[in-house]
């Protein structure tokens, strides 16, 4: 640590104009008129040379010795080299070729003197700042931090009272405050700083920072953009985020809407340098500490230099007002708001009400969940957060299979996006590695992979391949299956067939529902009787014959069913006997969800001819795949190009590979088995208390709670199911419904779901089931 006299405790230089003019002439060879400019601890003059050029002459406080001046000067050179677009002053050499000169002052002290280029622009007041100016301020603060990233100087390790990290040293200054309320307020800020910020600061990224990004030190041009950043006198090695905290505190104080105005400042900053979570978490405390410093140091300095009082005290009432407004909303709320603002959205953030209106107009056919749609802005693990930063337990989404925003997937996607994002007609490792990786997880016959963009597309391709390979034209699906939205897969969606409009090439079999279906668990041979429907369905296809049966092994859209393995074994045998193929659609149940391995068909003892993967495959990045027996592809004409532009692009493949890695490394399939069994048990216990629950079904973390109006008649209770998910949404637990009558609560969370999350869900369900009977 370099010891240096505190420049704030040292009287600013006060050279006579003539003396300054003389130095200018003797040391820099410039003959000019000088006009004094304001300065807190240095003496500054505007220099208007006879030839029209304009400079700034800076006589530094002697507390800033030669080494400090040297540091500042090299920092300016460094910034200009790294990012020449940042508007900082450039030094002009002395006639002797140096970067500065020194002169003895009338008080006998030695003053460093420098001549700089003069930056155009004007200083402004807090209230005159437009949102654009605030944004630009934030952006330039971040750019400056970036430019200084690689800068080092031994003198940067010094202490200055203004530096936020030294806030605890303000305590003795509080004695200078006459106002007891203000003293208490500052004590609270410092107490909180000691408790929260001080222990965390050493862990934040640190570098040489400007240290005083305040309104006095930044100039704006006519276009409301920053045209100058001056005064590097407070530079020191400190946490990077302190520059943003100073900017918010010192630039926005004096505005009634200081807190609101912090958002564009943060937006501008994070548009260049995203903040780490730890930095975002402390931002409000650092702002408060900076405001406290302003109030405390002012009280102390006014006592020291009464003649400088108007200058010293100018910002103090505004700093106090800002502190009051922080107290009014509460520092915890401000912390949340800042944290939220730090997570910059790549688009304009809208108010929920108007967003809903705009969405209904612009996307009239895009369905939305819940009567009060949730306006979500981010997710993490099993949690989703809305625009007000309220969190919701996600018990519904299988796409974020390894948890929302899993850092490994995010990293894989961003790194690959940065490197290469093309289509798959070039040679690239990712798609090959993905295909090889997938086939090793599947039975050996399933050896050829097609990577596409959605489950619909994969099923659509499966259908084409099935027809080509079998020379037949008929398909079988379960009665309430869903396999996609393309024209071909929509035909496989019986729920949307209008009466009498069954596509002639598709026939259904009843899903093996042992609870409410035609054959029940208590019926002799019920499984075989369901399987025997395959022949009936094939007959209904007539002469076109059976090309394929598509089946979701967890029967998710049919209400989440778990028949014994013998059902799919027998159905598969019958399909094959009829010359058809079996397509296992793992879009819902795959990627470890059912707990026993990656793919749900594996526990059913079948080997499908094709497997469709989708939704969870990229944890939110669109990627899907069809895995087939390669000999089936031999029947697809050579000239048919099985290619889609985005399918298998390197970014999608990087996401898919990262998902497979995480599932494996974090043991998510066994977590699904473990937490799923725990949750299932809890649901069964709930069922004992709630007559509304007819049955609990499912495997792993794909569970269904079948609601009934009456335990005996088993009439589906669709209304109560809808009420239950609406009520759960109000309790910040997100669920869905499924099944023919939409009476089955669908529980399908990210696989990082833990027992504590299951407990929370069970508590909420306990409440909402009690109140959702009608
Ligand atoms: N198959 C199943 C079993 C599905 O649940 C879905 C989507 N819900 C699809 C296919 C279609 O997938 P996508 O929406 O990605 O086209």
mmCIF file of C-alpha atoms in Angstrom, residues 358-712:
data_model
loop_
_atom_site.group_PDB
_atom_site.id
_atom_site.type_symbol
_atom_site.label_atom_id
_atom_site.label_comp_id
_atom_site.label_asym_id
_atom_site.label_seq_id
_atom_site.Cartn_x
_atom_site.Cartn_y
_atom_site.Cartn_z
ATOM 1 C CA UNK A 358 -50.068 -6.058 -27.347
ATOM 2 C CA UNK A 359 -49.612 -9.811 -27.357
ATOM 3 C CA UNK A 360 -53.329 -10.461 -27.836
ATOM 4 C CA UNK A 361 -53.363 -8.129 -30.788
ATOM 5 C CA UNK A 362 -50.128 -9.174 -32.417
ATOM 6 C CA UNK A 363 -50.324 -12.907 -31.694
ATOM 7 C CA UNK A 364 -54.037 -13.620 -31.478
ATOM 8 C CA UNK A 365 -53.685 -17.391 -31.775
ATOM 9 C CA UNK A 366 -50.770 -17.880 -29.443
ATOM 10 C CA UNK A 367 -52.082 -19.621 -26.339
ATOM 11 C CA UNK A 368 -51.251 -18.324 -22.861
ATOM 12 C CA UNK A 369 -51.470 -20.225 -19.612
ATOM 13 C CA UNK A 370 -53.556 -18.987 -16.690
ATOM 14 C CA UNK A 371 -56.268 -16.410 -16.357
ATOM 15 C CA UNK A 372 -53.603 -14.077 -15.062
ATOM 16 C CA UNK A 373 -50.730 -14.945 -17.376
ATOM 17 C CA UNK A 374 -47.342 -15.015 -15.696
ATOM 18 C CA UNK A 375 -44.951 -12.405 -17.137
ATOM 19 C CA UNK A 376 -41.685 -14.248 -16.779
ATOM 20 C CA UNK A 377 -38.302 -12.713 -17.361
ATOM 21 C CA UNK A 378 -35.781 -15.243 -16.154
ATOM 22 C CA UNK A 379 -35.289 -18.675 -14.708
ATOM 23 C CA UNK A 380 -32.760 -20.434 -12.572
ATOM 24 C CA UNK A 381 -32.836 -24.108 -11.634
ATOM 25 C CA UNK A 382 -36.399 -24.958 -10.666
ATOM 26 C CA UNK A 383 -37.358 -21.317 -10.266
ATOM 27 C CA UNK A 384 -38.903 -18.830 -12.636
ATOM 28 C CA UNK A 385 -38.996 -15.105 -11.906
ATOM 29 C CA UNK A 386 -41.557 -12.601 -13.096
ATOM 30 C CA UNK A 387 -41.141 -8.973 -14.090
ATOM 31 C CA UNK A 388 -41.435 -7.957 -10.431
ATOM 32 C CA UNK A 389 -38.780 -10.495 -9.487
ATOM 33 C CA UNK A 390 -41.272 -12.736 -7.696
ATOM 34 C CA UNK A 391 -40.289 -16.340 -7.952
ATOM 35 C CA UNK A 392 -42.365 -19.309 -9.004
ATOM 36 C CA UNK A 393 -41.661 -22.975 -8.472
ATOM 37 C CA UNK A 394 -41.638 -24.577 -11.889
ATOM 38 C CA UNK A 395 -43.422 -27.916 -11.604
ATOM 39 C CA UNK A 396 -44.455 -27.973 -15.229
ATOM 40 C CA UNK A 397 -41.653 -27.505 -17.694
ATOM 41 C CA UNK A 398 -39.709 -30.390 -19.097
ATOM 42 C CA UNK A 399 -37.806 -28.300 -21.627
ATOM 43 C CA UNK A 400 -35.349 -26.940 -19.012
ATOM 44 C CA UNK A 401 -34.595 -30.522 -18.081
ATOM 45 C CA UNK A 402 -31.318 -29.724 -16.305
ATOM 46 C CA UNK A 403 -32.778 -26.578 -14.719
ATOM 47 C CA UNK A 404 -33.477 -23.151 -16.144
ATOM 48 C CA UNK A 405 -30.413 -21.326 -17.448
ATOM 49 C CA UNK A 406 -28.033 -24.095 -16.474
ATOM 50 C CA UNK A 407 -24.603 -22.428 -16.639
ATOM 51 C CA UNK A 408 -22.984 -25.305 -18.521
ATOM 52 C CA UNK A 409 -25.576 -25.197 -21.252
ATOM 53 C CA UNK A 410 -25.492 -21.412 -21.387
ATOM 54 C CA UNK A 411 -21.712 -21.508 -21.672
ATOM 55 C CA UNK A 412 -21.771 -24.194 -24.340
ATOM 56 C CA UNK A 413 -24.284 -22.243 -26.407
ATOM 57 C CA UNK A 414 -22.594 -18.861 -26.083
ATOM 58 C CA UNK A 415 -19.134 -20.217 -26.730
ATOM 59 C CA UNK A 416 -20.255 -22.050 -29.828
ATOM 60 C CA UNK A 417 -22.339 -19.134 -31.041
ATOM 61 C CA UNK A 418 -19.229 -16.989 -30.763
ATOM 62 C CA UNK A 419 -17.191 -19.467 -32.796
ATOM 63 C CA UNK A 420 -19.426 -20.795 -35.515
ATOM 64 C CA UNK A 421 -23.135 -21.059 -36.237
ATOM 65 C CA UNK A 422 -23.745 -22.526 -39.663
ATOM 66 C CA UNK A 423 -25.936 -25.226 -41.133
ATOM 67 C CA UNK A 424 -24.854 -28.830 -41.058
ATOM 68 C CA UNK A 425 -23.556 -29.252 -44.624
ATOM 69 C CA UNK A 426 -20.024 -28.526 -43.518
ATOM 70 C CA UNK A 427 -17.865 -30.925 -41.615
ATOM 71 C CA UNK A 428 -18.074 -30.177 -37.907
ATOM 72 C CA UNK A 429 -17.385 -32.238 -34.777
ATOM 73 C CA UNK A 430 -20.438 -31.289 -32.751
ATOM 74 C CA UNK A 431 -23.095 -32.981 -34.863
ATOM 75 C CA UNK A 432 -20.984 -36.117 -35.261
ATOM 76 C CA UNK A 433 -20.219 -36.283 -31.565
ATOM 77 C CA UNK A 434 -23.879 -35.780 -30.737
ATOM 78 C CA UNK A 435 -25.018 -38.501 -33.122
ATOM 79 C CA UNK A 436 -22.415 -40.931 -31.790
ATOM 80 C CA UNK A 437 -23.277 -40.052 -28.237
ATOM 81 C CA UNK A 438 -26.995 -40.606 -28.799
ATOM 82 C CA UNK A 439 -26.569 -43.941 -30.518
ATOM 83 C CA UNK A 440 -24.439 -45.264 -27.669
ATOM 84 C CA UNK A 441 -27.346 -44.616 -25.310
ATOM 85 C CA UNK A 442 -29.766 -46.565 -27.514
ATOM 86 C CA UNK A 443 -30.112 -50.225 -28.538
ATOM 87 C CA UNK A 444 -27.463 -51.114 -31.090
ATOM 88 C CA UNK A 445 -29.867 -51.343 -34.031
ATOM 89 C CA UNK A 446 -30.745 -47.681 -33.658
ATOM 90 C CA UNK A 447 -27.634 -46.439 -35.368
ATOM 91 C CA UNK A 448 -28.544 -43.509 -37.642
ATOM 92 C CA UNK A 449 -29.356 -39.985 -36.514
ATOM 93 C CA UNK A 450 -31.139 -37.059 -38.143
ATOM 94 C CA UNK A 451 -30.924 -33.802 -36.222
ATOM 95 C CA UNK A 452 -33.811 -31.384 -36.668
ATOM 96 C CA UNK A 453 -35.416 -28.497 -34.800
ATOM 97 C CA UNK A 454 -38.597 -29.708 -33.165
ATOM 98 C CA UNK A 455 -40.455 -32.788 -32.076
ATOM 99 C CA UNK A 456 -43.024 -32.163 -34.805
ATOM 100 C CA UNK A 457 -40.356 -32.164 -37.446
ATOM 101 C CA UNK A 458 -38.781 -35.361 -36.110
ATOM 102 C CA UNK A 459 -42.149 -37.150 -36.030
ATOM 103 C CA UNK A 460 -42.958 -35.808 -39.476
ATOM 104 C CA UNK A 461 -39.720 -37.298 -40.793
ATOM 105 C CA UNK A 462 -40.391 -40.552 -38.952
ATOM 106 C CA UNK A 463 -43.710 -40.748 -40.742
ATOM 107 C CA UNK A 464 -42.122 -40.193 -44.144
ATOM 108 C CA UNK A 465 -39.439 -42.768 -43.466
ATOM 109 C CA UNK A 466 -41.994 -45.281 -42.152
ATOM 110 C CA UNK A 467 -44.034 -44.990 -45.346
ATOM 111 C CA UNK A 468 -40.968 -45.239 -47.545
ATOM 112 C CA UNK A 469 -39.552 -48.198 -45.630
ATOM 113 C CA UNK A 470 -42.757 -50.226 -45.420
ATOM 114 C CA UNK A 471 -44.435 -49.176 -48.635
ATOM 115 C CA UNK A 472 -47.588 -48.781 -46.550
ATOM 116 C CA UNK A 473 -49.668 -45.753 -45.743
ATOM 117 C CA UNK A 474 -51.425 -46.167 -42.404
ATOM 118 C CA UNK A 475 -50.596 -45.009 -38.877
ATOM 119 C CA UNK A 476 -51.830 -45.966 -35.435
ATOM 120 C CA UNK A 477 -51.793 -43.640 -32.441
ATOM 121 C CA UNK A 478 -53.399 -43.731 -29.011
ATOM 122 C CA UNK A 479 -56.757 -42.034 -28.659
ATOM 123 C CA UNK A 480 -55.476 -38.762 -27.203
ATOM 124 C CA UNK A 481 -51.945 -38.706 -28.445
ATOM 125 C CA UNK A 482 -50.050 -35.600 -29.503
ATOM 126 C CA UNK A 483 -47.106 -35.799 -31.854
ATOM 127 C CA UNK A 484 -46.833 -32.340 -33.420
ATOM 128 C CA UNK A 485 -48.293 -29.482 -35.405
ATOM 129 C CA UNK A 486 -47.164 -30.057 -38.978
ATOM 130 C CA UNK A 487 -49.809 -31.250 -41.388
ATOM 131 C CA UNK A 488 -48.589 -34.846 -41.189
ATOM 132 C CA UNK A 489 -48.303 -34.933 -37.406
ATOM 133 C CA UNK A 490 -51.506 -32.984 -36.869
ATOM 134 C CA UNK A 491 -53.238 -35.914 -38.544
ATOM 135 C CA UNK A 492 -51.854 -37.991 -35.674
ATOM 136 C CA UNK A 493 -53.686 -35.813 -33.117
ATOM 137 C CA UNK A 494 -57.111 -37.434 -32.692
ATOM 138 C CA UNK A 495 -58.363 -34.834 -30.224
ATOM 139 C CA UNK A 496 -58.597 -32.330 -33.038
ATOM 140 C CA UNK A 497 -60.361 -34.542 -35.507
ATOM 141 C CA UNK A 498 -63.850 -33.238 -35.918
ATOM 142 C CA UNK A 499 -66.439 -36.035 -35.639
ATOM 143 C CA UNK A 500 -66.436 -38.175 -38.769
ATOM 144 C CA UNK A 501 -63.328 -36.496 -40.012
ATOM 145 C CA UNK A 502 -60.790 -39.067 -38.985
ATOM 146 C CA UNK A 503 -58.057 -38.979 -41.612
ATOM 147 C CA UNK A 504 -58.505 -42.261 -43.451
ATOM 148 C CA UNK A 505 -54.850 -43.164 -43.014
ATOM 149 C CA UNK A 506 -54.857 -42.881 -39.219
ATOM 150 C CA UNK A 507 -56.555 -45.136 -36.698
ATOM 151 C CA UNK A 508 -56.528 -45.071 -32.927
ATOM 152 C CA UNK A 509 -56.181 -47.568 -30.145
ATOM 153 C CA UNK A 510 -57.464 -46.761 -26.684
ATOM 154 C CA UNK A 511 -54.636 -45.769 -24.371
ATOM 155 C CA UNK A 512 -54.059 -48.465 -21.724
ATOM 156 C CA UNK A 513 -55.944 -46.675 -18.962
ATOM 157 C CA UNK A 514 -56.463 -49.211 -16.178
ATOM 158 C CA UNK A 515 -58.226 -46.636 -14.018
ATOM 159 C CA UNK A 516 -61.017 -45.233 -16.113
ATOM 160 C CA UNK A 517 -60.738 -46.930 -19.538
ATOM 161 C CA UNK A 518 -62.763 -49.749 -21.073
ATOM 162 C CA UNK A 519 -60.609 -52.357 -19.323
ATOM 163 C CA UNK A 520 -59.584 -51.754 -15.772
ATOM 164 C CA UNK A 521 -56.773 -53.083 -13.672
ATOM 165 C CA UNK A 522 -59.122 -55.366 -11.836
ATOM 166 C CA UNK A 523 -60.273 -56.945 -15.134
ATOM 167 C CA UNK A 524 -58.704 -60.235 -16.122
ATOM 168 C CA UNK A 525 -56.302 -59.807 -19.065
ATOM 169 C CA UNK A 526 -56.861 -56.047 -19.268
ATOM 170 C CA UNK A 527 -53.404 -55.356 -20.663
ATOM 171 C CA UNK A 528 -53.754 -57.895 -23.469
ATOM 172 C CA UNK A 529 -57.208 -56.580 -24.294
ATOM 173 C CA UNK A 530 -55.821 -53.093 -24.802
ATOM 174 C CA UNK A 531 -52.950 -54.444 -26.889
ATOM 175 C CA UNK A 532 -55.368 -56.414 -29.054
ATOM 176 C CA UNK A 533 -56.827 -53.124 -30.294
ATOM 177 C CA UNK A 534 -53.809 -52.829 -32.533
ATOM 178 C CA UNK A 535 -55.398 -55.391 -34.883
ATOM 179 C CA UNK A 536 -58.742 -53.564 -34.888
ATOM 180 C CA UNK A 537 -57.025 -50.316 -35.691
ATOM 181 C CA UNK A 538 -54.965 -51.906 -38.461
ATOM 182 C CA UNK A 539 -58.167 -53.267 -39.977
ATOM 183 C CA UNK A 540 -59.612 -49.764 -39.948
ATOM 184 C CA UNK A 541 -56.706 -48.632 -42.090
ATOM 185 C CA UNK A 542 -57.913 -50.884 -44.911
ATOM 186 C CA UNK A 543 -55.741 -51.640 -47.886
ATOM 187 C CA UNK A 544 -53.130 -48.987 -47.218
ATOM 188 C CA UNK A 545 -51.757 -51.215 -44.444
ATOM 189 C CA UNK A 546 -49.913 -50.301 -41.281
ATOM 190 C CA UNK A 547 -46.713 -48.314 -41.716
ATOM 191 C CA UNK A 548 -46.141 -47.326 -38.071
ATOM 192 C CA UNK A 549 -47.515 -46.994 -34.633
ATOM 193 C CA UNK A 550 -46.444 -43.815 -32.852
ATOM 194 C CA UNK A 551 -46.397 -44.058 -29.101
ATOM 195 C CA UNK A 552 -45.331 -41.892 -26.178
ATOM 196 C CA UNK A 553 -44.269 -44.573 -23.686
ATOM 197 C CA UNK A 554 -45.530 -42.440 -20.785
ATOM 198 C CA UNK A 555 -48.868 -41.689 -22.500
ATOM 199 C CA UNK A 556 -48.554 -38.084 -21.354
ATOM 200 C CA UNK A 557 -51.310 -36.564 -23.462
ATOM 201 C CA UNK A 558 -53.544 -39.532 -22.668
ATOM 202 C CA UNK A 559 -53.392 -38.584 -18.995
ATOM 203 C CA UNK A 560 -49.959 -39.966 -17.896
ATOM 204 C CA UNK A 561 -50.444 -43.725 -17.761
ATOM 205 C CA UNK A 562 -48.123 -46.415 -16.494
ATOM 206 C CA UNK A 563 -49.378 -49.750 -17.755
ATOM 207 C CA UNK A 564 -47.245 -52.823 -17.114
ATOM 208 C CA UNK A 565 -44.367 -53.290 -19.551
ATOM 209 C CA UNK A 566 -46.294 -56.119 -21.161
ATOM 210 C CA UNK A 567 -48.580 -53.607 -22.853
ATOM 211 C CA UNK A 568 -45.937 -52.075 -25.089
ATOM 212 C CA UNK A 569 -44.253 -55.444 -25.584
ATOM 213 C CA UNK A 570 -47.464 -56.925 -26.887
ATOM 214 C CA UNK A 571 -48.465 -53.884 -28.892
ATOM 215 C CA UNK A 572 -45.017 -53.842 -30.516
ATOM 216 C CA UNK A 573 -45.195 -57.528 -31.347
ATOM 217 C CA UNK A 574 -48.588 -57.047 -32.972
ATOM 218 C CA UNK A 575 -47.496 -54.000 -34.941
ATOM 219 C CA UNK A 576 -44.515 -55.909 -36.292
ATOM 220 C CA UNK A 577 -46.635 -58.922 -37.109
ATOM 221 C CA UNK A 578 -48.748 -56.589 -39.204
ATOM 222 C CA UNK A 579 -45.652 -55.350 -41.026
ATOM 223 C CA UNK A 580 -45.519 -51.981 -39.277
ATOM 224 C CA UNK A 581 -42.812 -50.111 -37.444
ATOM 225 C CA UNK A 582 -42.820 -48.723 -33.904
ATOM 226 C CA UNK A 583 -41.892 -45.108 -33.293
ATOM 227 C CA UNK A 584 -41.183 -44.264 -29.657
ATOM 228 C CA UNK A 585 -41.859 -40.569 -29.117
ATOM 229 C CA UNK A 586 -39.568 -39.600 -26.234
ATOM 230 C CA UNK A 587 -40.278 -35.890 -26.525
ATOM 231 C CA UNK A 588 -42.107 -35.856 -23.185
ATOM 232 C CA UNK A 589 -40.734 -38.785 -21.279
ATOM 233 C CA UNK A 590 -37.130 -38.902 -22.466
ATOM 234 C CA UNK A 591 -33.855 -37.453 -21.257
ATOM 235 C CA UNK A 592 -33.999 -39.151 -17.875
ATOM 236 C CA UNK A 593 -37.421 -37.942 -16.787
ATOM 237 C CA UNK A 594 -38.876 -41.321 -15.924
ATOM 238 C CA UNK A 595 -35.961 -42.166 -13.676
ATOM 239 C CA UNK A 596 -34.817 -45.456 -15.146
ATOM 240 C CA UNK A 597 -32.155 -44.493 -17.657
ATOM 241 C CA UNK A 598 -32.348 -41.870 -20.346
ATOM 242 C CA UNK A 599 -35.190 -43.226 -22.436
ATOM 243 C CA UNK A 600 -38.595 -44.224 -21.148
ATOM 244 C CA UNK A 601 -39.141 -47.093 -23.617
ATOM 245 C CA UNK A 602 -36.186 -48.934 -22.096
ATOM 246 C CA UNK A 603 -38.159 -49.859 -18.983
ATOM 247 C CA UNK A 604 -40.946 -51.173 -21.211
ATOM 248 C CA UNK A 605 -38.796 -53.899 -22.689
ATOM 249 C CA UNK A 606 -39.181 -52.825 -26.314
ATOM 250 C CA UNK A 607 -36.767 -51.885 -29.054
ATOM 251 C CA UNK A 608 -38.458 -49.348 -31.272
ATOM 252 C CA UNK A 609 -37.556 -48.907 -34.940
ATOM 253 C CA UNK A 610 -37.304 -45.160 -34.531
ATOM 254 C CA UNK A 611 -36.946 -42.873 -31.547
ATOM 255 C CA UNK A 612 -38.003 -39.228 -31.518
ATOM 256 C CA UNK A 613 -36.226 -36.802 -29.184
ATOM 257 C CA UNK A 614 -37.180 -33.186 -28.669
ATOM 258 C CA UNK A 615 -38.230 -30.655 -26.068
ATOM 259 C CA UNK A 616 -35.618 -31.180 -23.320
ATOM 260 C CA UNK A 617 -32.855 -31.990 -25.730
ATOM 261 C CA UNK A 618 -31.302 -28.482 -25.753
ATOM 262 C CA UNK A 619 -32.623 -27.269 -22.364
ATOM 263 C CA UNK A 620 -34.488 -24.554 -24.250
ATOM 264 C CA UNK A 621 -32.314 -24.262 -27.318
ATOM 265 C CA UNK A 622 -34.350 -25.653 -30.229
ATOM 266 C CA UNK A 623 -32.978 -29.038 -31.173
ATOM 267 C CA UNK A 624 -34.636 -32.396 -31.822
ATOM 268 C CA UNK A 625 -33.611 -35.656 -33.376
ATOM 269 C CA UNK A 626 -34.820 -38.806 -34.977
ATOM 270 C CA UNK A 627 -32.795 -41.943 -34.393
ATOM 271 C CA UNK A 628 -33.549 -44.783 -36.788
ATOM 272 C CA UNK A 629 -32.294 -48.161 -37.858
ATOM 273 C CA UNK A 630 -30.034 -47.245 -40.748
ATOM 274 C CA UNK A 631 -31.458 -49.877 -43.061
ATOM 275 C CA UNK A 632 -34.771 -48.015 -42.969
ATOM 276 C CA UNK A 633 -33.045 -45.058 -44.573
ATOM 277 C CA UNK A 634 -32.070 -47.247 -47.523
ATOM 278 C CA UNK A 635 -35.681 -47.036 -48.621
ATOM 279 C CA UNK A 636 -35.657 -43.271 -48.776
ATOM 280 C CA UNK A 637 -34.802 -42.291 -52.362
ATOM 281 C CA UNK A 638 -31.167 -41.194 -52.805
ATOM 282 C CA UNK A 639 -32.232 -37.879 -54.248
ATOM 283 C CA UNK A 640 -34.254 -37.001 -51.139
ATOM 284 C CA UNK A 641 -32.110 -34.647 -49.119
ATOM 285 C CA UNK A 642 -32.821 -35.215 -45.443
ATOM 286 C CA UNK A 643 -31.636 -31.814 -44.355
ATOM 287 C CA UNK A 644 -33.004 -28.772 -42.574
ATOM 288 C CA UNK A 645 -31.140 -25.477 -42.408
ATOM 289 C CA UNK A 646 -30.982 -25.101 -38.662
ATOM 290 C CA UNK A 647 -31.123 -28.799 -37.865
ATOM 291 C CA UNK A 648 -27.891 -29.930 -36.268
ATOM 292 C CA UNK A 649 -26.206 -26.547 -36.401
ATOM 293 C CA UNK A 650 -23.150 -26.412 -34.151
ATOM 294 C CA UNK A 651 -24.846 -24.268 -31.527
ATOM 295 C CA UNK A 652 -27.811 -26.622 -31.206
ATOM 296 C CA UNK A 653 -25.486 -29.602 -31.004
ATOM 297 C CA UNK A 654 -23.349 -27.907 -28.364
ATOM 298 C CA UNK A 655 -26.514 -27.371 -26.306
ATOM 299 C CA UNK A 656 -27.612 -30.988 -26.761
ATOM 300 C CA UNK A 657 -24.183 -32.317 -25.794
ATOM 301 C CA UNK A 658 -24.050 -30.099 -22.713
ATOM 302 C CA UNK A 659 -27.488 -31.367 -21.657
ATOM 303 C CA UNK A 660 -26.352 -34.983 -21.937
ATOM 304 C CA UNK A 661 -23.224 -34.143 -19.932
ATOM 305 C CA UNK A 662 -25.165 -32.468 -17.159
ATOM 306 C CA UNK A 663 -27.737 -35.257 -16.933
ATOM 307 C CA UNK A 664 -24.894 -37.691 -16.528
ATOM 308 C CA UNK A 665 -22.620 -35.648 -14.267
ATOM 309 C CA UNK A 666 -25.387 -34.495 -11.956
ATOM 310 C CA UNK A 667 -27.069 -37.902 -11.854
ATOM 311 C CA UNK A 668 -30.365 -36.373 -12.895
ATOM 312 C CA UNK A 669 -32.083 -39.591 -13.974
ATOM 313 C CA UNK A 670 -31.535 -41.097 -10.549
ATOM 314 C CA UNK A 671 -32.560 -37.809 -8.951
ATOM 315 C CA UNK A 672 -35.777 -38.045 -10.959
ATOM 316 C CA UNK A 673 -36.283 -41.562 -9.626
ATOM 317 C CA UNK A 674 -35.535 -40.578 -6.043
ATOM 318 C CA UNK A 675 -37.368 -37.255 -5.788
ATOM 319 C CA UNK A 676 -40.140 -38.596 -8.047
ATOM 320 C CA UNK A 677 -40.750 -41.525 -5.678
ATOM 321 C CA UNK A 678 -40.744 -39.160 -2.704
ATOM 322 C CA UNK A 679 -43.187 -36.804 -4.372
ATOM 323 C CA UNK A 680 -45.394 -39.626 -5.521
ATOM 324 C CA UNK A 681 -45.624 -40.913 -1.958
ATOM 325 C CA UNK A 682 -46.545 -37.423 -0.766
ATOM 326 C CA UNK A 683 -49.235 -37.204 -3.435
ATOM 327 C CA UNK A 684 -50.642 -40.570 -2.451
ATOM 328 C CA UNK A 685 -50.850 -39.320 1.144
ATOM 329 C CA UNK A 686 -52.614 -36.191 -0.082
ATOM 330 C CA UNK A 687 -55.061 -38.371 -1.942
ATOM 331 C CA UNK A 688 -56.060 -39.940 1.348
ATOM 332 C CA UNK A 689 -57.167 -36.530 2.593
ATOM 333 C CA UNK A 690 -58.750 -35.169 -0.573
ATOM 334 C CA UNK A 691 -61.751 -36.915 -2.108
ATOM 335 C CA UNK A 692 -60.995 -34.954 -5.267
ATOM 336 C CA UNK A 693 -57.965 -37.130 -6.024
ATOM 337 C CA UNK A 694 -58.936 -40.285 -7.828
ATOM 338 C CA UNK A 695 -55.504 -41.631 -8.632
ATOM 339 C CA UNK A 696 -51.825 -40.701 -8.596
ATOM 340 C CA UNK A 697 -49.837 -42.032 -11.558
ATOM 341 C CA UNK A 698 -46.510 -41.770 -13.272
ATOM 342 C CA UNK A 699 -42.834 -42.563 -13.011
ATOM 343 C CA UNK A 700 -39.896 -40.440 -11.979
ATOM 344 C CA UNK A 701 -40.662 -36.764 -12.369
ATOM 345 C CA UNK A 702 -43.573 -37.232 -14.749
ATOM 346 C CA UNK A 703 -46.545 -37.541 -12.434
ATOM 347 C CA UNK A 704 -50.269 -37.154 -12.912
ATOM 348 C CA UNK A 705 -52.913 -36.504 -10.274
ATOM 349 C CA UNK A 706 -56.255 -37.586 -11.681
ATOM 350 C CA UNK A 707 -59.050 -35.491 -10.181
ATOM 351 C CA UNK A 708 -62.558 -36.921 -9.985
ATOM 352 C CA UNK A 709 -65.953 -35.649 -8.974
ATOM 353 C CA UNK A 710 -66.615 -38.953 -7.318
ATOM 354 C CA UNK A 711 -64.243 -41.721 -6.307
ATOM 355 C CA UNK A 712 -66.701 -44.408 -7.382
#
